């Protein structure tokens, strides 16, 4: 942690809190080792960094190493600061070349004598992409689960197409992000367990999206098959009712239709009704 151009205390606490949530739970249980580069820092900056660590990493700190300032007088002031200020973790003032005795070289950037490939700009860019993707994917997953759990769920074809487009876009972004992470890992630009966890997390979210998309597709296809079958069922029921009527009350009613009409107009009206009944009967027989 460089202490030049220090952010505000609140910003520093927020950043440290965020960084502490990146490792998985098993790693966090081991505790954190904090390294503060105090070679060109003021006592005020180092004090602010220590207090921010105390607030953000309460009882999670195993040890703190402060790389001692270059000037002897500043070293003495810092030693006095450690004596005066009571911290709930061990603070050690140490020279840069002795730091590797306590911290593995793979966990330190080259600026501190380590072998960790660390590009802060690339790191921030990828973390932003990961956070944005995780937020979008989780939101999409939760919305679809909430919709599926709603009793009055009405997933029409338009909604299905919209969800399908959104899911396809999320899967495309996820594939691109995984490719970028894997590429950086192969070139050793970013190679540690935190990025491996990020790859697994993104891959897990994509699997959830695919599963939900597949289930939604199956539900839509079932509905599309169900509608014609339901219409056919209604039609069959109507035909059965008509046949039952003809064989029952309808037959008795038809037997009463033997009038010939007392006048020309009456006969013409009876003929019209007969032709209409015959036409309906033909239509019903065709539908059957």
PDB file of N, CA, C and O in Angstrom, residues 221-282:
ATOM      1  N   UNK A 221     -42.784 -23.821 -24.982  1.00  0.00           N
ATOM      2  CA  UNK A 221     -43.160 -24.829 -25.977  1.00  0.00           C
ATOM      3  C   UNK A 221     -44.333 -25.674 -25.497  1.00  0.00           C
ATOM      4  O   UNK A 221     -45.213 -26.036 -26.286  1.00  0.00           O
ATOM      5  N   UNK A 222     -44.342 -25.981 -24.201  1.00  0.00           N
ATOM      6  CA  UNK A 222     -45.481 -26.733 -23.657  1.00  0.00           C
ATOM      7  C   UNK A 222     -46.767 -25.931 -23.793  1.00  0.00           C
ATOM      8  O   UNK A 222     -47.825 -26.470 -24.128  1.00  0.00           O
ATOM      9  N   UNK A 223     -46.670 -24.622 -23.548  1.00  0.00           N
ATOM     10  CA  UNK A 223     -47.856 -23.776 -23.667  1.00  0.00           C
ATOM     11  C   UNK A 223     -48.328 -23.701 -25.111  1.00  0.00           C
ATOM     12  O   UNK A 223     -49.531 -23.719 -25.389  1.00  0.00           O
ATOM     13  N   UNK A 224     -47.372 -23.615 -26.045  1.00  0.00           N
ATOM     14  CA  UNK A 224     -47.737 -23.554 -27.460  1.00  0.00           C
ATOM     15  C   UNK A 224     -48.433 -24.838 -27.907  1.00  0.00           C
ATOM     16  O   UNK A 224     -49.332 -24.804 -28.752  1.00  0.00           O
ATOM     17  N   UNK A 225     -48.009 -25.974 -27.356  1.00  0.00           N
ATOM     18  CA  UNK A 225     -48.679 -27.237 -27.694  1.00  0.00           C
ATOM     19  C   UNK A 225     -50.016 -27.366 -26.974  1.00  0.00           C
ATOM     20  O   UNK A 225     -50.942 -28.010 -27.465  1.00  0.00           O
ATOM     21  N   UNK A 226     -50.123 -26.746 -25.819  1.00  0.00           N
ATOM     22  CA  UNK A 226     -51.323 -26.891 -24.999  1.00  0.00           C
ATOM     23  C   UNK A 226     -52.520 -26.164 -25.605  1.00  0.00           C
ATOM     24  O   UNK A 226     -53.649 -26.670 -25.560  1.00  0.00           O
ATOM     25  N   UNK A 227     -52.299 -24.977 -26.186  1.00  0.00           N
ATOM     26  CA  UNK A 227     -53.408 -24.165 -26.694  1.00  0.00           C
ATOM     27  C   UNK A 227     -54.202 -24.889 -27.783  1.00  0.00           C
ATOM     28  O   UNK A 227     -55.436 -24.975 -27.708  1.00  0.00           O
ATOM     29  N   UNK A 228     -53.569 -25.439 -28.841  1.00  0.00           N
ATOM     30  CA  UNK A 228     -54.355 -26.164 -29.854  1.00  0.00           C
ATOM     31  C   UNK A 228     -55.084 -27.378 -29.279  1.00  0.00           C
ATOM     32  O   UNK A 228     -56.218 -27.669 -29.671  1.00  0.00           O
ATOM     33  N   UNK A 229     -54.441 -28.073 -28.354  1.00  0.00           N
ATOM     34  CA  UNK A 229     -55.088 -29.234 -27.745  1.00  0.00           C
ATOM     35  C   UNK A 229     -56.313 -28.813 -26.949  1.00  0.00           C
ATOM     36  O   UNK A 229     -57.339 -29.510 -26.953  1.00  0.00           O
ATOM     37  N   UNK A 230     -56.225 -27.677 -26.284  1.00  0.00           N
ATOM     38  CA  UNK A 230     -57.365 -27.196 -25.512  1.00  0.00           C
ATOM     39  C   UNK A 230     -58.509 -26.799 -26.433  1.00  0.00           C
ATOM     40  O   UNK A 230     -59.687 -27.082 -26.138  1.00  0.00           O
ATOM     41  N   UNK A 231     -58.182 -26.147 -27.550  1.00  0.00           N
ATOM     42  CA  UNK A 231     -59.227 -25.786 -28.511  1.00  0.00           C
ATOM     43  C   UNK A 231     -59.907 -27.030 -29.073  1.00  0.00           C
ATOM     44  O   UNK A 231     -61.134 -27.070 -29.247  1.00  0.00           O
ATOM     45  N   UNK A 232     -59.111 -28.051 -29.375  1.00  0.00           N
ATOM     46  CA  UNK A 232     -59.668 -29.299 -29.880  1.00  0.00           C
ATOM     47  C   UNK A 232     -60.563 -29.952 -28.837  1.00  0.00           C
ATOM     48  O   UNK A 232     -61.619 -30.519 -29.166  1.00  0.00           O
ATOM     49  N   UNK A 233     -60.155 -29.850 -27.587  1.00  0.00           N
ATOM     50  CA  UNK A 233     -60.965 -30.418 -26.508  1.00  0.00           C
ATOM     51  C   UNK A 233     -62.309 -29.699 -26.397  1.00  0.00           C
ATOM     52  O   UNK A 233     -63.361 -30.338 -26.234  1.00  0.00           O
ATOM     53  N   UNK A 234     -62.280 -28.358 -26.496  1.00  0.00           N
ATOM     54  CA  UNK A 234     -63.534 -27.593 -26.453  1.00  0.00           C
ATOM     55  C   UNK A 234     -64.443 -27.972 -27.629  1.00  0.00           C
ATOM     56  O   UNK A 234     -65.668 -28.112 -27.479  1.00  0.00           O
ATOM     57  N   UNK A 235     -63.847 -28.117 -28.822  1.00  0.00           N
ATOM     58  CA  UNK A 235     -64.629 -28.472 -30.004  1.00  0.00           C
ATOM     59  C   UNK A 235     -65.257 -29.859 -29.846  1.00  0.00           C
ATOM     60  O   UNK A 235     -66.444 -30.063 -30.160  1.00  0.00           O
ATOM     61  N   UNK A 236     -64.465 -30.809 -29.365  1.00  0.00           N
ATOM     62  CA  UNK A 236     -64.974 -32.173 -29.185  1.00  0.00           C
ATOM     63  C   UNK A 236     -66.119 -32.194 -28.184  1.00  0.00           C
ATOM     64  O   UNK A 236     -67.126 -32.897 -28.377  1.00  0.00           O
ATOM     65  N   UNK A 237     -65.972 -31.391 -27.136  1.00  0.00           N
ATOM     66  CA  UNK A 237     -67.046 -31.334 -26.141  1.00  0.00           C
ATOM     67  C   UNK A 237     -68.320 -30.748 -26.742  1.00  0.00           C
ATOM     68  O   UNK A 237     -69.433 -31.222 -26.476  1.00  0.00           O
ATOM     69  N   UNK A 238     -68.161 -29.721 -27.597  1.00  0.00           N
ATOM     70  CA  UNK A 238     -69.329 -29.132 -28.245  1.00  0.00           C
ATOM     71  C   UNK A 238     -70.022 -30.114 -29.173  1.00  0.00           C
ATOM     72  O   UNK A 238     -71.260 -30.178 -29.225  1.00  0.00           O
ATOM     73  N   UNK A 239     -69.235 -30.891 -29.920  1.00  0.00           N
ATOM     74  CA  UNK A 239     -69.819 -31.880 -30.829  1.00  0.00           C
ATOM     75  C   UNK A 239     -70.564 -32.950 -30.041  1.00  0.00           C
ATOM     76  O   UNK A 239     -71.672 -33.377 -30.418  1.00  0.00           O
ATOM     77  N   UNK A 240     -69.961 -33.405 -28.930  1.00  0.00           N
ATOM     78  CA  UNK A 240     -70.633 -34.419 -28.103  1.00  0.00           C
ATOM     79  C   UNK A 240     -71.956 -33.899 -27.566  1.00  0.00           C
ATOM     80  O   UNK A 240     -72.968 -34.614 -27.549  1.00  0.00           O
ATOM     81  N   UNK A 241     -71.956 -32.637 -27.141  1.00  0.00           N
ATOM     82  CA  UNK A 241     -73.207 -32.055 -26.628  1.00  0.00           C
ATOM     83  C   UNK A 241     -74.274 -31.997 -27.723  1.00  0.00           C
ATOM     84  O   UNK A 241     -75.461 -32.260 -27.472  1.00  0.00           O
ATOM     85  N   UNK A 242     -73.852 -31.652 -28.950  1.00  0.00           N
ATOM     86  CA  UNK A 242     -74.802 -31.584 -30.058  1.00  0.00           C
ATOM     87  C   UNK A 242     -75.378 -32.962 -30.386  1.00  0.00           C
ATOM     88  O   UNK A 242     -76.599 -33.120 -30.573  1.00  0.00           O
ATOM     89  N   UNK A 243     -74.492 -33.967 -30.446  1.00  0.00           N
ATOM     90  CA  UNK A 243     -74.955 -35.324 -30.749  1.00  0.00           C
ATOM     91  C   UNK A 243     -75.910 -35.823 -29.669  1.00  0.00           C
ATOM     92  O   UNK A 243     -76.952 -36.428 -29.960  1.00  0.00           O
ATOM     93  N   UNK A 244     -75.545 -35.559 -28.407  1.00  0.00           N
ATOM     94  CA  UNK A 244     -76.420 -35.987 -27.307  1.00  0.00           C
ATOM     95  C   UNK A 244     -77.781 -35.298 -27.387  1.00  0.00           C
ATOM     96  O   UNK A 244     -78.824 -35.900 -27.097  1.00  0.00           O
ATOM     97  N   UNK A 245     -77.762 -34.035 -27.796  1.00  0.00           N
ATOM     98  CA  UNK A 245     -79.041 -33.318 -27.926  1.00  0.00           C
ATOM     99  C   UNK A 245     -79.887 -33.900 -29.048  1.00  0.00           C
ATOM    100  O   UNK A 245     -81.100 -34.077 -28.913  1.00  0.00           O
ATOM    101  N   UNK A 246     -79.215 -34.204 -30.173  1.00  0.00           N
ATOM    102  CA  UNK A 246     -79.961 -34.771 -31.303  1.00  0.00           C
ATOM    103  C   UNK A 246     -80.575 -36.115 -30.934  1.00  0.00           C
ATOM    104  O   UNK A 246     -81.731 -36.414 -31.273  1.00  0.00           O
ATOM    105  N   UNK A 247     -79.797 -36.945 -30.228  1.00  0.00           N
ATOM    106  CA  UNK A 247     -80.296 -38.266 -29.850  1.00  0.00           C
ATOM    107  C   UNK A 247     -81.336 -38.203 -28.741  1.00  0.00           C
ATOM    108  O   UNK A 247     -82.081 -39.160 -28.534  1.00  0.00           O
ATOM    109  N   UNK A 248     -81.395 -37.097 -28.041  1.00  0.00           N
ATOM    110  CA  UNK A 248     -82.349 -36.961 -26.947  1.00  0.00           C
ATOM    111  C   UNK A 248     -83.471 -36.010 -27.295  1.00  0.00           C
ATOM    112  O   UNK A 248     -84.348 -36.301 -28.111  1.00  0.00           O
ATOM    113  N   UNK A 249     -83.422 -34.831 -26.691  1.00  0.00           N
ATOM    114  CA  UNK A 249     -84.494 -33.847 -26.886  1.00  0.00           C
ATOM    115  C   UNK A 249     -84.583 -33.384 -28.327  1.00  0.00           C
ATOM    116  O   UNK A 249     -85.673 -33.080 -28.831  1.00  0.00           O
ATOM    117  N   UNK A 250     -83.492 -33.361 -29.027  1.00  0.00           N
ATOM    118  CA  UNK A 250     -83.513 -32.894 -30.406  1.00  0.00           C
ATOM    119  C   UNK A 250     -84.330 -33.791 -31.310  1.00  0.00           C
ATOM    120  O   UNK A 250     -85.052 -33.315 -32.201  1.00  0.00           O
ATOM    121  N   UNK A 251     -84.212 -35.107 -31.100  1.00  0.00           N
ATOM    122  CA  UNK A 251     -84.974 -36.033 -31.947  1.00  0.00           C
ATOM    123  C   UNK A 251     -86.472 -35.851 -31.746  1.00  0.00           C
ATOM    124  O   UNK A 251     -87.246 -35.845 -32.705  1.00  0.00           O
ATOM    125  N   UNK A 252     -86.852 -35.682 -30.483  1.00  0.00           N
ATOM    126  CA  UNK A 252     -88.278 -35.475 -30.209  1.00  0.00           C
ATOM    127  C   UNK A 252     -88.763 -34.170 -30.833  1.00  0.00           C
ATOM    128  O   UNK A 252     -89.877 -34.078 -31.344  1.00  0.00           O
ATOM    129  N   UNK A 253     -87.903 -33.158 -30.795  1.00  0.00           N
ATOM    130  CA  UNK A 253     -88.289 -31.880 -31.394  1.00  0.00           C
ATOM    131  C   UNK A 253     -88.388 -31.996 -32.911  1.00  0.00           C
ATOM    132  O   UNK A 253     -89.300 -31.458 -33.532  1.00  0.00           O
ATOM    133  N   UNK A 254     -87.467 -32.753 -33.522  1.00  0.00           N
ATOM    134  CA  UNK A 254     -87.484 -32.907 -34.970  1.00  0.00           C
ATOM    135  C   UNK A 254     -88.741 -33.641 -35.441  1.00  0.00           C
ATOM    136  O   UNK A 254     -89.257 -33.379 -36.537  1.00  0.00           O
ATOM    137  N   UNK A 255     -89.223 -34.574 -34.615  1.00  0.00           N
ATOM    138  CA  UNK A 255     -90.421 -35.325 -34.993  1.00  0.00           C
ATOM    139  C   UNK A 255     -91.665 -34.451 -35.031  1.00  0.00           C
ATOM    140  O   UNK A 255     -92.679 -34.819 -35.633  1.00  0.00           O
ATOM    141  N   UNK A 256     -91.585 -33.292 -34.379  1.00  0.00           N
ATOM    142  CA  UNK A 256     -92.748 -32.387 -34.392  1.00  0.00           C
ATOM    143  C   UNK A 256     -92.762 -31.488 -35.617  1.00  0.00           C
ATOM    144  O   UNK A 256     -93.732 -30.756 -35.842  1.00  0.00           O
ATOM    145  N   UNK A 257     -91.675 -31.536 -36.396  1.00  0.00           N
ATOM    146  CA  UNK A 257     -91.563 -30.641 -37.547  1.00  0.00           C
ATOM    147  C   UNK A 257     -92.212 -31.275 -38.780  1.00  0.00           C
ATOM    148  O   UNK A 257     -91.549 -31.684 -39.722  1.00  0.00           O
ATOM    149  N   UNK A 258     -93.546 -31.382 -38.747  1.00  0.00           N
ATOM    150  CA  UNK A 258     -94.252 -31.973 -39.891  1.00  0.00           C
ATOM    151  C   UNK A 258     -95.280 -30.999 -40.462  1.00  0.00           C
ATOM    152  O   UNK A 258     -96.149 -31.379 -41.248  1.00  0.00           O
ATOM    153  N   UNK A 259     -95.162 -29.735 -40.035  1.00  0.00           N
ATOM    154  CA  UNK A 259     -96.105 -28.751 -40.561  1.00  0.00           C
ATOM    155  C   UNK A 259     -95.767 -28.439 -42.016  1.00  0.00           C
ATOM    156  O   UNK A 259     -94.611 -28.456 -42.414  1.00  0.00           O
ATOM    157  N   UNK A 260     -96.814 -28.165 -42.795  1.00  0.00           N
ATOM    158  CA  UNK A 260     -96.605 -27.803 -44.207  1.00  0.00           C
ATOM    159  C   UNK A 260     -96.967 -26.341 -44.465  1.00  0.00           C
ATOM    160  O   UNK A 260     -96.726 -25.815 -45.548  1.00  0.00           O
ATOM    161  N   UNK A 261     -97.513 -25.697 -43.459  1.00  0.00           N
ATOM    162  CA  UNK A 261     -97.851 -24.286 -43.591  1.00  0.00           C
ATOM    163  C   UNK A 261     -99.262 -24.082 -44.111  1.00  0.00           C
ATOM    164  O   UNK A 261     -99.690 -24.757 -45.046  1.00  0.00           O
ATOM    165  N   UNK A 262     -99.945 -23.158 -43.505  1.00  0.00           N
ATOM    166  CA  UNK A 262    -101.319 -22.903 -43.900  1.00  0.00           C
ATOM    167  C   UNK A 262    -101.413 -21.900 -45.043  1.00  0.00           C
ATOM    168  O   UNK A 262    -102.473 -21.702 -45.605  1.00  0.00           O
ATOM    169  N   UNK A 263    -100.300 -21.265 -45.358  1.00  0.00           N
ATOM    170  CA  UNK A 263    -100.290 -20.298 -46.457  1.00  0.00           C
ATOM    171  C   UNK A 263     -98.948 -20.379 -47.166  1.00  0.00           C
ATOM    172  O   UNK A 263     -98.014 -21.057 -46.712  1.00  0.00           O
ATOM    173  N   UNK A 264     -98.859 -19.674 -48.254  1.00  0.00           N
ATOM    174  CA  UNK A 264     -97.611 -19.672 -49.020  1.00  0.00           C
ATOM    175  C   UNK A 264     -96.466 -19.091 -48.197  1.00  0.00           C
ATOM    176  O   UNK A 264     -95.353 -19.619 -48.185  1.00  0.00           O
ATOM    177  N   UNK A 265     -96.737 -18.034 -47.479  1.00  0.00           N
ATOM    178  CA  UNK A 265     -95.686 -17.397 -46.671  1.00  0.00           C
ATOM    179  C   UNK A 265     -95.231 -18.309 -45.538  1.00  0.00           C
ATOM    180  O   UNK A 265     -94.031 -18.396 -45.229  1.00  0.00           O
ATOM    181  N   UNK A 266     -96.221 -19.012 -44.903  1.00  0.00           N
ATOM    182  CA  UNK A 266     -95.843 -19.941 -43.832  1.00  0.00           C
ATOM    183  C   UNK A 266     -94.974 -21.072 -44.378  1.00  0.00           C
ATOM    184  O   UNK A 266     -93.978 -21.476 -43.763  1.00  0.00           O
ATOM    185  N   UNK A 267     -95.361 -21.606 -45.529  1.00  0.00           N
ATOM    186  CA  UNK A 267     -94.587 -22.699 -46.128  1.00  0.00           C
ATOM    187  C   UNK A 267     -93.177 -22.218 -46.501  1.00  0.00           C
ATOM    188  O   UNK A 267     -92.185 -22.941 -46.334  1.00  0.00           O
ATOM    189  N   UNK A 268     -93.086 -21.002 -47.012  1.00  0.00           N
ATOM    190  CA  UNK A 268     -91.777 -20.450 -47.386  1.00  0.00           C
ATOM    191  C   UNK A 268     -90.877 -20.285 -46.162  1.00  0.00           C
ATOM    192  O   UNK A 268     -89.674 -20.578 -46.203  1.00  0.00           O
ATOM    193  N   UNK A 269     -91.455 -19.855 -45.033  1.00  0.00           N
ATOM    194  CA  UNK A 269     -90.684 -19.678 -43.796  1.00  0.00           C
ATOM    195  C   UNK A 269     -90.226 -21.018 -43.250  1.00  0.00           C
ATOM    196  O   UNK A 269     -89.083 -21.163 -42.801  1.00  0.00           O
ATOM    197  N   UNK A 270     -91.116 -22.025 -43.311  1.00  0.00           N
ATOM    198  CA  UNK A 270     -90.738 -23.363 -42.841  1.00  0.00           C
ATOM    199  C   UNK A 270     -89.617 -23.947 -43.699  1.00  0.00           C
ATOM    200  O   UNK A 270     -88.708 -24.615 -43.194  1.00  0.00           O
ATOM    201  N   UNK A 271     -89.676 -23.706 -45.013  1.00  0.00           N
ATOM    202  CA  UNK A 271     -88.625 -24.195 -45.902  1.00  0.00           C
ATOM    203  C   UNK A 271     -87.286 -23.525 -45.578  1.00  0.00           C
ATOM    204  O   UNK A 271     -86.229 -24.172 -45.584  1.00  0.00           O
ATOM    205  N   UNK A 272     -87.359 -22.244 -45.274  1.00  0.00           N
ATOM    206  CA  UNK A 272     -86.135 -21.515 -44.925  1.00  0.00           C
ATOM    207  C   UNK A 272     -85.511 -22.075 -43.651  1.00  0.00           C
ATOM    208  O   UNK A 272     -84.287 -22.277 -43.572  1.00  0.00           O
ATOM    209  N   UNK A 273     -86.330 -22.346 -42.649  1.00  0.00           N
ATOM    210  CA  UNK A 273     -85.823 -22.908 -41.396  1.00  0.00           C
ATOM    211  C   UNK A 273     -85.249 -24.303 -41.618  1.00  0.00           C
ATOM    212  O   UNK A 273     -84.232 -24.677 -41.021  1.00  0.00           O
ATOM    213  N   UNK A 274     -85.893 -25.077 -42.472  1.00  0.00           N
ATOM    214  CA  UNK A 274     -85.407 -26.423 -42.776  1.00  0.00           C
ATOM    215  C   UNK A 274     -84.035 -26.371 -43.460  1.00  0.00           C
ATOM    216  O   UNK A 274     -83.118 -27.136 -43.101  1.00  0.00           O
ATOM    217  N   UNK A 275     -83.912 -25.480 -44.440  1.00  0.00           N
ATOM    218  CA  UNK A 275     -82.629 -25.354 -45.140  1.00  0.00           C
ATOM    219  C   UNK A 275     -81.510 -24.894 -44.195  1.00  0.00           C
ATOM    220  O   UNK A 275     -80.360 -25.349 -44.298  1.00  0.00           O
ATOM    221  N   UNK A 276     -81.847 -23.997 -43.269  1.00  0.00           N
ATOM    222  CA  UNK A 276     -80.854 -23.518 -42.295  1.00  0.00           C
ATOM    223  C   UNK A 276     -80.402 -24.650 -41.375  1.00  0.00           C
ATOM    224  O   UNK A 276     -79.211 -24.807 -41.088  1.00  0.00           O
ATOM    225  N   UNK A 277     -81.353 -25.453 -40.929  1.00  0.00           N
ATOM    226  CA  UNK A 277     -81.020 -26.593 -40.077  1.00  0.00           C
ATOM    227  C   UNK A 277     -80.178 -27.610 -40.833  1.00  0.00           C
ATOM    228  O   UNK A 277     -79.219 -28.176 -40.299  1.00  0.00           O
ATOM    229  N   UNK A 278     -80.499 -27.818 -42.101  1.00  0.00           N
ATOM    230  CA  UNK A 278     -79.724 -28.763 -42.911  1.00  0.00           C
ATOM    231  C   UNK A 278     -78.289 -28.262 -43.107  1.00  0.00           C
ATOM    232  O   UNK A 278     -77.330 -29.038 -43.047  1.00  0.00           O
ATOM    233  N   UNK A 279     -78.149 -26.951 -43.318  1.00  0.00           N
ATOM    234  CA  UNK A 279     -76.811 -26.383 -43.508  1.00  0.00           C
ATOM    235  C   UNK A 279     -75.955 -26.556 -42.249  1.00  0.00           C
ATOM    236  O   UNK A 279     -74.784 -26.941 -42.317  1.00  0.00           O
ATOM    237  N   UNK A 280     -76.539 -26.287 -41.090  1.00  0.00           N
ATOM    238  CA  UNK A 280     -75.809 -26.447 -39.834  1.00  0.00           C
ATOM    239  C   UNK A 280     -75.426 -27.901 -39.598  1.00  0.00           C
ATOM    240  O   UNK A 280     -74.344 -28.202 -39.090  1.00  0.00           O
ATOM    241  N   UNK A 281     -76.307 -28.804 -39.989  1.00  0.00           N
ATOM    242  CA  UNK A 281     -76.013 -30.228 -39.811  1.00  0.00           C
ATOM    243  C   UNK A 281     -74.837 -30.650 -40.674  1.00  0.00           C
ATOM    244  O   UNK A 281     -73.976 -31.438 -40.260  1.00  0.00           O
ATOM    245  N   UNK A 282     -74.778 -30.104 -41.916  1.00  0.00           N
ATOM    246  CA  UNK A 282     -73.664 -30.435 -42.816  1.00  0.00           C
ATOM    247  C   UNK A 282     -72.342 -29.923 -42.235  1.00  0.00           C
ATOM    248  O   UNK A 282     -71.321 -30.611 -42.247  1.00  0.00           O
TER     249      UNK A 282
END
